[in-house]
Coordinates of C-alpha atoms in Angstrom, one line a residue:
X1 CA 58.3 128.3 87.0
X2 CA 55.2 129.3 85.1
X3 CA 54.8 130.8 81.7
X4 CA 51.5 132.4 80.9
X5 CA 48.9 132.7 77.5
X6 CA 46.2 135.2 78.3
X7 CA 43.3 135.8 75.2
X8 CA 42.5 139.0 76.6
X9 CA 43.7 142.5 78.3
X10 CA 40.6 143.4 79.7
X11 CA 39.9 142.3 83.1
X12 CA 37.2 140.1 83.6
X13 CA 33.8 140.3 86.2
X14 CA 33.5 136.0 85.9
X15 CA 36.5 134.0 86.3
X16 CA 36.7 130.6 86.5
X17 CA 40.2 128.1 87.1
X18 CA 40.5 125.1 87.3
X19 CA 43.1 122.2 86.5
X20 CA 41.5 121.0 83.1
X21 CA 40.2 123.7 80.4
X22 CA 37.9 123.6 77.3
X23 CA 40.4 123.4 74.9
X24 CA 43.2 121.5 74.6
X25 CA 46.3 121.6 71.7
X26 CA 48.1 119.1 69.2
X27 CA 51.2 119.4 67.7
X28 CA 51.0 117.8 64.1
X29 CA 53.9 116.4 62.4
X30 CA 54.5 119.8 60.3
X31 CA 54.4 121.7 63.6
X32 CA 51.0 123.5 63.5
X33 CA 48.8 123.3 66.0
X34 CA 45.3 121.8 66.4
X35 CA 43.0 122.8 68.6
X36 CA 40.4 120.1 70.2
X37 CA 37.5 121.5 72.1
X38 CA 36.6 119.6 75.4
X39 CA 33.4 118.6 76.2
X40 CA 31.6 117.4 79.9
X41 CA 29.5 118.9 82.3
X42 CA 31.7 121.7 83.3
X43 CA 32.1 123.2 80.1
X44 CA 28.3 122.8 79.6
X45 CA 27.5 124.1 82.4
X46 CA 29.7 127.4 82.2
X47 CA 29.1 128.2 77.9
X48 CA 25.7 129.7 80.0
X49 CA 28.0 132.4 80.8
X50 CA 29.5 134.3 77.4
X51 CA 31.5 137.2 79.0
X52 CA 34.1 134.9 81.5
X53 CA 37.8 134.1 81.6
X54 CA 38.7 130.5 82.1
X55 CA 42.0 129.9 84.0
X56 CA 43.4 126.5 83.4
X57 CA 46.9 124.7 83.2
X58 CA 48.4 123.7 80.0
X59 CA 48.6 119.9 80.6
X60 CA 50.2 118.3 77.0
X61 CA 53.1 119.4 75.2
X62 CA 50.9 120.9 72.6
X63 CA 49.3 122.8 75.3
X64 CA 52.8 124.2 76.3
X65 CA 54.0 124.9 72.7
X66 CA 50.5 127.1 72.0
X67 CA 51.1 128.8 75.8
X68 CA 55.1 129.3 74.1
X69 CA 54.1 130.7 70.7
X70 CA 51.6 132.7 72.1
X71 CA 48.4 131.1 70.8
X72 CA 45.3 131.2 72.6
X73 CA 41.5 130.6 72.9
X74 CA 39.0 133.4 73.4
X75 CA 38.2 133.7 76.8
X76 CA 40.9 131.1 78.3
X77 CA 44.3 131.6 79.6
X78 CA 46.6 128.5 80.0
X79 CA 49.4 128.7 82.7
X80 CA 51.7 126.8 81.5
X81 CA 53.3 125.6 85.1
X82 CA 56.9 123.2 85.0
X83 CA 56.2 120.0 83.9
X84 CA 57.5 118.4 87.0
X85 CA 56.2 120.8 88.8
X86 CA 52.4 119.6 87.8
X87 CA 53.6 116.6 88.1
X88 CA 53.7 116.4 91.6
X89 CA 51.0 118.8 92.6
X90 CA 48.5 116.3 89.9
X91 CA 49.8 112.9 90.4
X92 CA 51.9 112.8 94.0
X93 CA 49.4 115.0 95.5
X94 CA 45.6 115.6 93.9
X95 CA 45.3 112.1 92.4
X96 CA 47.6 110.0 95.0
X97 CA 46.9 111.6 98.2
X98 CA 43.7 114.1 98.5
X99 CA 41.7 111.5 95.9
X100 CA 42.6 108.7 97.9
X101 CA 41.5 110.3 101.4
X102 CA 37.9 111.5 100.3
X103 CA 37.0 108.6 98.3
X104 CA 38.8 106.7 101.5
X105 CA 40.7 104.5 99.4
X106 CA 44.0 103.9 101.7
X107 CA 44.4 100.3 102.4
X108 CA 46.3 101.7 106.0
X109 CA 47.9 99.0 106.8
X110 CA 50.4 100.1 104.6
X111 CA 49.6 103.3 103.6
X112 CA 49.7 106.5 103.6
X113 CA 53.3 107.4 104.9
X114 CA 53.8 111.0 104.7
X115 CA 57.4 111.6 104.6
X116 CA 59.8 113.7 103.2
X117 CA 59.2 112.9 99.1
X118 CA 55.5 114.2 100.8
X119 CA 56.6 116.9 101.5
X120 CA 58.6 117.7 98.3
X121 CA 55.2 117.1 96.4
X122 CA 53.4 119.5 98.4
X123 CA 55.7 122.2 98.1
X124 CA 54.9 121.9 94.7
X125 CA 51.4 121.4 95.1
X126 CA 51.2 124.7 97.1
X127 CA 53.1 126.1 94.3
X128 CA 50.9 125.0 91.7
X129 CA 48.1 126.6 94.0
X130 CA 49.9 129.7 94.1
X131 CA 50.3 130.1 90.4
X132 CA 46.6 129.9 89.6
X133 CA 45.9 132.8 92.6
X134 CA 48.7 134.7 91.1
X135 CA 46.7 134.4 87.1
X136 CA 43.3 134.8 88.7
X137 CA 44.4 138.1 91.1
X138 CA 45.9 139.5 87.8
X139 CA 42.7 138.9 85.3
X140 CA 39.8 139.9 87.8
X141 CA 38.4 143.1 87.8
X142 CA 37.6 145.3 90.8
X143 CA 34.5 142.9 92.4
X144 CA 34.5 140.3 89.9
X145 CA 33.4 136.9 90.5
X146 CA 36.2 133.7 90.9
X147 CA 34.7 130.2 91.2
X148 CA 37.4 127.9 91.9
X149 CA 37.0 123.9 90.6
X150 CA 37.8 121.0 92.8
X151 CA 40.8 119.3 94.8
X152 CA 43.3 120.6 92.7
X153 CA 43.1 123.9 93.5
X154 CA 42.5 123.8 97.2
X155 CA 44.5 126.4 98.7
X156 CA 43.8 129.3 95.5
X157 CA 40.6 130.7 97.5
X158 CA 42.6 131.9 100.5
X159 CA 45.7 132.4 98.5
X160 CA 43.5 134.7 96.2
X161 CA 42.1 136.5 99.1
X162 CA 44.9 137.8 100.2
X163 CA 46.0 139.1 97.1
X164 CA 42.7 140.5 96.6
X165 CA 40.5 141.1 99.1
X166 CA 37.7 143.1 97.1
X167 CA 36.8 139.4 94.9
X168 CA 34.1 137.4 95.8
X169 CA 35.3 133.8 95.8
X170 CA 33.6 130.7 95.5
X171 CA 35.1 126.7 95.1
X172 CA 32.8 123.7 94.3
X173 CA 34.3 120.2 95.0
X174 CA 33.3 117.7 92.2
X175 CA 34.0 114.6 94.9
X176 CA 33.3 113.5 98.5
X177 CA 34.5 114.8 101.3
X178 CA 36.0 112.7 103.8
X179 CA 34.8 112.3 107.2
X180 CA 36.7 114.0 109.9
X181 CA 38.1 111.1 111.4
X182 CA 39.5 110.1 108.1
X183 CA 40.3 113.3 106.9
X184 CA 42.7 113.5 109.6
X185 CA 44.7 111.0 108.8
X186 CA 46.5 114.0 106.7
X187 CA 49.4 115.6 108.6
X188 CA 47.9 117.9 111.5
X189 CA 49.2 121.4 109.6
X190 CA 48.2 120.1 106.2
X191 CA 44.8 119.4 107.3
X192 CA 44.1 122.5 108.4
X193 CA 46.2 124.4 105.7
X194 CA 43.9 122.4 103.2
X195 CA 40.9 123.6 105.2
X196 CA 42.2 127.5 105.7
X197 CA 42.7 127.5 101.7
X198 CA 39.2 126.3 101.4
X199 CA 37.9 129.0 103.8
X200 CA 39.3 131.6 102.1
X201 CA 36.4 131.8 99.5
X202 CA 33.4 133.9 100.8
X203 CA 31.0 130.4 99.8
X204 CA 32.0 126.9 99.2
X205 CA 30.0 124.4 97.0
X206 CA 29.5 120.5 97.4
X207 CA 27.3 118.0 95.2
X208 CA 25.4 117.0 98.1
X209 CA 24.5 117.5 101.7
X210 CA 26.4 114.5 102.6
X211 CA 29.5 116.3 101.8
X212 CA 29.2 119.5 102.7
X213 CA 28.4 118.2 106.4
X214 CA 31.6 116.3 106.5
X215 CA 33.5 119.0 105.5
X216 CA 31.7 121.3 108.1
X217 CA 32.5 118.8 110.8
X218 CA 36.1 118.6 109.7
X219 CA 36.1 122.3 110.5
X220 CA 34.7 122.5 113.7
X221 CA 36.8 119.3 115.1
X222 CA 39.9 120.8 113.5
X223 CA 39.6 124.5 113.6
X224 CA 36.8 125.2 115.4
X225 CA 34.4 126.2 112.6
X226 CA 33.8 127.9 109.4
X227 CA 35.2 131.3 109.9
X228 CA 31.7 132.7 108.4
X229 CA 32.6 130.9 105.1
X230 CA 28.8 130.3 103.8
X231 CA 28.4 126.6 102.7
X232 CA 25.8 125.5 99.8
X233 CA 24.8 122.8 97.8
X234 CA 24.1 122.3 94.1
X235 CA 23.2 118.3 92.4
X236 CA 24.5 118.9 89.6
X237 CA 22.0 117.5 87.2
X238 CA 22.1 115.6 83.2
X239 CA 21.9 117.7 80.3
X240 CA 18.6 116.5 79.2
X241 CA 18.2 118.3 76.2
X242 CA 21.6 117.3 74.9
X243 CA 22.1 114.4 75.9
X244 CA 18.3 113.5 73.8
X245 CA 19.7 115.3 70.8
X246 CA 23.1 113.3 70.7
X247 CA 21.6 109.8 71.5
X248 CA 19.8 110.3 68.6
X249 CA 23.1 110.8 65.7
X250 CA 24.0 109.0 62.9
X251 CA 27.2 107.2 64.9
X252 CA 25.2 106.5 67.7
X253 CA 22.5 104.8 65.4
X254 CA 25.8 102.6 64.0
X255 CA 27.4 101.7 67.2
X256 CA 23.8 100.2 68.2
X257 CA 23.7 98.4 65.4
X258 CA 27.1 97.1 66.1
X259 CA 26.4 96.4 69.7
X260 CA 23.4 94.5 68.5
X261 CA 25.6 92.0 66.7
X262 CA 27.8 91.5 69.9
X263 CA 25.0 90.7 72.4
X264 CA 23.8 88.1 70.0
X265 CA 20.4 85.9 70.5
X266 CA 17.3 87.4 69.0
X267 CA 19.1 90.0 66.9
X268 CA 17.1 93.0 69.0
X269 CA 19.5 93.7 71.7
X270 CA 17.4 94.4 74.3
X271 CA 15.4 92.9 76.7
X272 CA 11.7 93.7 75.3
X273 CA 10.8 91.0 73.3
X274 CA 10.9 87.1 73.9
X275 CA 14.0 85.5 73.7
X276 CA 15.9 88.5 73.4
X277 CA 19.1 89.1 75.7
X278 CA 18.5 91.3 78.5
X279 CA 21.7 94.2 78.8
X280 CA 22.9 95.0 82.1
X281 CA 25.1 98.1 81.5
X282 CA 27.9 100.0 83.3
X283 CA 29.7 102.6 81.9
X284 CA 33.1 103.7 84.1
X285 CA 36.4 105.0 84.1
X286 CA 38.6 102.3 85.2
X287 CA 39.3 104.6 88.8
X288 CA 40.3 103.0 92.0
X289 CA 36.8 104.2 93.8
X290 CA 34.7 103.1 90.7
X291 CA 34.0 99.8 92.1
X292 CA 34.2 97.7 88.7
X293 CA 35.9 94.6 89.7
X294 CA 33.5 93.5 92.2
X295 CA 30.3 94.8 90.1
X296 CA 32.0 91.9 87.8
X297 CA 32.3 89.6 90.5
X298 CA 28.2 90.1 91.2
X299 CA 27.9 89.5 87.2
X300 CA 29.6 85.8 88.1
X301 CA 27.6 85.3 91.0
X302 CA 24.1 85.6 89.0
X303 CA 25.7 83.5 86.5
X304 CA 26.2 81.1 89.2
X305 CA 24.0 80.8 91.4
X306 CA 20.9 81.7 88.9
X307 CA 21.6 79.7 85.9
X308 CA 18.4 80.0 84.1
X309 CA 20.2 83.7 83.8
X310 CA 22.5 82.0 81.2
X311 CA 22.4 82.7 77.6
X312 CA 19.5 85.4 78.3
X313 CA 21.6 88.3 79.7
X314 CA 25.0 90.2 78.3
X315 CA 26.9 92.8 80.3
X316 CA 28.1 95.4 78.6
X317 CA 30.9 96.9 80.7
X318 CA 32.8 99.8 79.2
X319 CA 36.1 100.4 81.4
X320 CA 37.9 103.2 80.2
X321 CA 41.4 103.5 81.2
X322 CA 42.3 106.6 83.7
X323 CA 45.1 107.6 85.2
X324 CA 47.5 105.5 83.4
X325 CA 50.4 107.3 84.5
X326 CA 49.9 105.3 88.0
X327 CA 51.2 102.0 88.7
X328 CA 47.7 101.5 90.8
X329 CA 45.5 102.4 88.1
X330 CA 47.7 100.4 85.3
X331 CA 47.4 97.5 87.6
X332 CA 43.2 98.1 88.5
X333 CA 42.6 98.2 84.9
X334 CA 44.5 94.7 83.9
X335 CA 42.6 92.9 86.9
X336 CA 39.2 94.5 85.1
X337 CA 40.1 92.8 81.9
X338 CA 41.3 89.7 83.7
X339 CA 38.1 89.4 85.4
X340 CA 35.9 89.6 82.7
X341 CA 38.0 87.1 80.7
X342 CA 37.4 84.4 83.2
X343 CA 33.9 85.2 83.7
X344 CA 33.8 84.6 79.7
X345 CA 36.0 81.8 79.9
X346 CA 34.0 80.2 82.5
X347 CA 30.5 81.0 81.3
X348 CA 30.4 81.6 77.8
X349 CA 29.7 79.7 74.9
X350 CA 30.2 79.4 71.0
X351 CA 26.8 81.9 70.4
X352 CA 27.4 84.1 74.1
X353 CA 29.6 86.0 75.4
X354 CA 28.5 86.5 78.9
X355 CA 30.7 90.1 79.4
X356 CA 31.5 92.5 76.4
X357 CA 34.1 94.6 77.3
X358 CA 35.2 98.0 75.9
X359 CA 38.2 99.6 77.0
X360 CA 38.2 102.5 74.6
X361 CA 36.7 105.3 74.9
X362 CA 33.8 105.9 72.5
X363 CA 31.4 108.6 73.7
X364 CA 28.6 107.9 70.7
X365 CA 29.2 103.7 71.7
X366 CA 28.6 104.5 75.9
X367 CA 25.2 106.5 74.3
X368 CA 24.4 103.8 72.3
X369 CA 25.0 101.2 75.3
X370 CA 22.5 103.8 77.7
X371 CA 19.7 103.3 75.0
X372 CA 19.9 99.4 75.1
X373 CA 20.2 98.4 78.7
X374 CA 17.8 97.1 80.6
X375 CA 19.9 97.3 83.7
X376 CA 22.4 100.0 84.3
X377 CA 24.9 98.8 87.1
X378 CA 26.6 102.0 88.7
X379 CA 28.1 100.7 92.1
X380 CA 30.8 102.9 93.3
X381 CA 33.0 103.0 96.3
X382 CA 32.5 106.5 96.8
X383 CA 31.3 109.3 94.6
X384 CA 31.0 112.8 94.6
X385 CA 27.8 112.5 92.2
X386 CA 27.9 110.0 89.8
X387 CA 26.4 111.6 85.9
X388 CA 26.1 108.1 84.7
X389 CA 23.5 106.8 87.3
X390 CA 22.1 110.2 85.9
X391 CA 22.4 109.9 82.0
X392 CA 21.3 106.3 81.4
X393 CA 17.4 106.7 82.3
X394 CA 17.4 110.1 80.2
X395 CA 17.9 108.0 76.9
X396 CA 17.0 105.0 77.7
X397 CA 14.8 103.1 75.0
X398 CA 12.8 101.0 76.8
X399 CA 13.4 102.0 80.3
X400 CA 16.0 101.1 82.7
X401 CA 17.0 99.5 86.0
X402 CA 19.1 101.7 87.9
X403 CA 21.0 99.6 90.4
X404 CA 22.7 102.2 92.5
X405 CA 25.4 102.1 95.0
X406 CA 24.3 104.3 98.3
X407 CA 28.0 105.3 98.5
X408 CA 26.9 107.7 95.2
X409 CA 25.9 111.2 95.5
X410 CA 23.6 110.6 93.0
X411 CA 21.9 108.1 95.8
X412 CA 20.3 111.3 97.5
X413 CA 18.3 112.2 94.7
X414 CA 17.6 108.6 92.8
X415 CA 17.7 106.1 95.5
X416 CA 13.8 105.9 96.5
X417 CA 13.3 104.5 92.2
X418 CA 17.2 103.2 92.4
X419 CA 17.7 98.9 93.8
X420 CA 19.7 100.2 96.1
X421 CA 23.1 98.4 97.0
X422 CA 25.8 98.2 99.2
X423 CA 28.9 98.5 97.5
X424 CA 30.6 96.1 98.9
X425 CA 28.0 93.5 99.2
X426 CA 29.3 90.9 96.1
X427 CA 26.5 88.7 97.1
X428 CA 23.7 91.1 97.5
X429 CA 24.7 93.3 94.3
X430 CA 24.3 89.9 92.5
X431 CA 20.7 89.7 94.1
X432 CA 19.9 93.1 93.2
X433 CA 20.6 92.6 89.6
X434 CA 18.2 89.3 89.6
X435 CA 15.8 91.7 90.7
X436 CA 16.4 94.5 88.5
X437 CA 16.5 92.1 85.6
X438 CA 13.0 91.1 86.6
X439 CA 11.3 93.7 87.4
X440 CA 8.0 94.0 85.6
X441 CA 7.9 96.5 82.5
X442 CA 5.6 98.8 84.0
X443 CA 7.3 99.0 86.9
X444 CA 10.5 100.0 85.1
X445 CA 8.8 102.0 82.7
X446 CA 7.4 104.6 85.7
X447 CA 10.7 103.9 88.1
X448 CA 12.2 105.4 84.7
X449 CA 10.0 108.4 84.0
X450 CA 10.9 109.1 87.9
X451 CA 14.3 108.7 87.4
X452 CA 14.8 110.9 84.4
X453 CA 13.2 114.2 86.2
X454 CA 15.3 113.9 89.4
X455 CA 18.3 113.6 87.2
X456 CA 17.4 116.6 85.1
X457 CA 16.4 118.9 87.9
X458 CA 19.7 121.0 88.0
X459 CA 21.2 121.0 84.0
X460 CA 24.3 122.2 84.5
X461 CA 24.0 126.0 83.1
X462 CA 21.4 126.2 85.8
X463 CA 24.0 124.3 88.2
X464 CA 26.5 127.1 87.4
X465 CA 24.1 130.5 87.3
X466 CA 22.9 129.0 90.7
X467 CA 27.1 129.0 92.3
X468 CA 27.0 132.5 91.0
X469 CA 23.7 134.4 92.3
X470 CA 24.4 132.9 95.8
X471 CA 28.1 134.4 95.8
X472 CA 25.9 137.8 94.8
X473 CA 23.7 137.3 97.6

């Protein structure tokens, strides 16, 4: 079933796993091999630790050819699990079932039906699982340190522990955590084999209180408590000091001058002089829980109902496509580009275009965007955190409007200097951007300064030393 590529023979003190790695592998035409470094908050946060093994799955068929020919990274071994194997465990089971449960995204009516293709898929989920504890068990040395990432990997921590009891263990979850009465909606023996694996580790992580609490209630209800599994949590916070540095390129420079020439009016592209456009700004992956179709619909509503709004403000909405593989998400990402067609088809004129929309991902262009906007509109369904509500009012230019859903786990840190919204609320998220887009420049200014420091308080190397001095303590 599984292959492996391991960079090292030494056994390891800090090990980490998790689905995704930091590097990922090309096959060009004349069959070498490029490798293409990852970037994100998780391999920010652990380059703070030098001497680790990362433990992830080979997930492209460049991945699997380097894992066949034996070619490898420093520090990172690639299990290269059946395709169809992954498969199931990623997409019929991580991204279909256990994302759709904590971000409580089931339209039940109709759905979820958990029969016997369910099963299939969680055979091989719980072989996928089993994989990674097998890699891990193999690569740690006597004591050493495991932290296991997210959903995916569930069941590893008590799969690992009984392999090897002498580890200490530890697994963070980058989302929510549903509430019990939600949560148990899963079959009765999945839901607590899901919770068992989680208490195998000797300390489990969560984003916010919020979280952790539901998944503490979902072990008392279910199983009658924690087993003496500690629980803890850790914000993870923007990388300030990068995210300044980058904002601050050559391409990002461009792409504002670019962006510039898209909003239109004045020429200045921003809100701070008179009779320039004001920018309302989101920038999303086009997931179910991201809320972007009705964040589109407030947009149109302030268009409507507040005309003097009309010609004077752009929204720049970058929606960039995840999950493709998914009928749901192919089909969630062609109603956000209907939307925003008809709100432009509706609104706009021959010198506005009420909604720019982006659909390809362009990291130095969603930088470029944060430094413009006046209004940053991050409105999610659910959210284990939300790094965008975070990033925005680090690099902002002039200071930004944070209009924050309080279904984000970023809420319990930025929502006293956030306009706070209900999700779901088409009507009031429409009010709330009036008022963001309003607000006097002072006020934003110092809601700004405040925003920027409770963002930055955990960077994620401190985020990741933290996970490992409590599983020393």
């Amino acid at each position: 079933m599984v292959s492996e590529q391991s960079a090292q023979s030494a056994q390891s003190q800090v090990l980490v796993a998790s689905n995704r790695g930091p590097v990922s592998y090309e096959v060009a035409d004349d069959g070498t091999l490029t490798p293409k470094r990852g970037g994100g908050g998780l391999v920010s946060a652990l380059s703070v630790v030098e001497d680790k093994l990362w433990v992830c799955a080979a997930l492209s068929d460049g991945d699997r050819e380097a894992v066949r020919r034996g070619v490898g990274e420093p520090g990172v071994r690639m299990l290269d699990i059946d395709a169809d194997v992954h498969a199931d465990a990623y997409n019929g089971i991580a991204n279909s079932v256990l994302w759709f449960v904590h971000h409580m995204l089931y339209q039940t009516p109709l759905e979820p039906s958990f029969g016997t293709e369910f099963r299939r898929r969680w055979a091989s989920y719980e072989a996928y699982n089993q994989a990674f504890a097998e890699a891990l068990a193999q690569e740690a040395a006597p004591g050493a340190t495991v932290v296991v990432q997210d959903y995916h990997l569930a069941l590893v921590p008590g799969m690992l522990r009984e392999l090897r009891d002498d580890l200490r263990i530890g697994h963070f979850s980058h989302t929510p955590w549903a509430p019990v009465d939600y949560f148990r909606m899963l079959p009765d023996d999945i839901a607590e084999q899901l919770l068992r694996g989680m208490l195998g580790a000797d300390r489990l992580g969560f984003l916010t209180a919020r979280w952790a609490d539901a998944f503490t209630e979902c072990c008392v209800r279910i199983l009658g408590g924690t087993s003496g599994t500690r629980i803890g949590v850790h914000g993870l916070g923007a990388d300030a000091d990068f995210l300044r540095e980058r904002s601050r390129r050559d391409d990002v420079e461009e792409r504002i001058g670019g962006l510039r020439e898209q909003i239109g009016g004045d020429g200045s592209g921003s809100g701070s002089g008179d009779g320039a456009r004001k920018v309302i700004v989101r920038v999303d992956r086009t997931e179910l829980s991201k809320n972007i179709v009705r964040g589109l619909r407030a947009y149109e509503l302030l268009l409507e109902t507040r005309p003097e709004w009309r010609e004077r403000v752009v929204h720049l909405a970058f929606a960039y496509p995840s999950r493709q593989d998914l009928a749901v998400y192919r089909d969630y990402t062609a109603e956000v580009s209907r939307v925003a067609e008809s709100i432009n088809s509706r609104f706009g004129t021959a010198g506005w275009t009420p909604v720019i929309l982006h659909v390809k991902d362009d990291f130095a262009r969603s930088l470029a965007a944060y430094r413009l906007a006046d209004v940053a509109l991050v409105n999610p369904i659910r959210d284990g955190m939300n790094l965008v509500a975070k990033e925005v009012p680090v690099v902002s230019d002039e200071g930004c409007v944070l209009v924050l859903s309080r279904e984000a786990g970023a809420f319990a840190e930025l929502g006293e200097d956030a306009v706070v919204v209900n999700p779901y609320d088409v009507t009031g998220t429409a009010g709330a951007l009036h008022e963001a887009l309003t607000m006097p420049v002072e006020e934003r200014a110092e809601r700004t300064k405040r925003l920027a420091a409770a963002a930055t308080a955990l960077p994620p190397g401190q985020w990741f030393l933290d996970q490992l001095r409590a599983l020393d303590a």
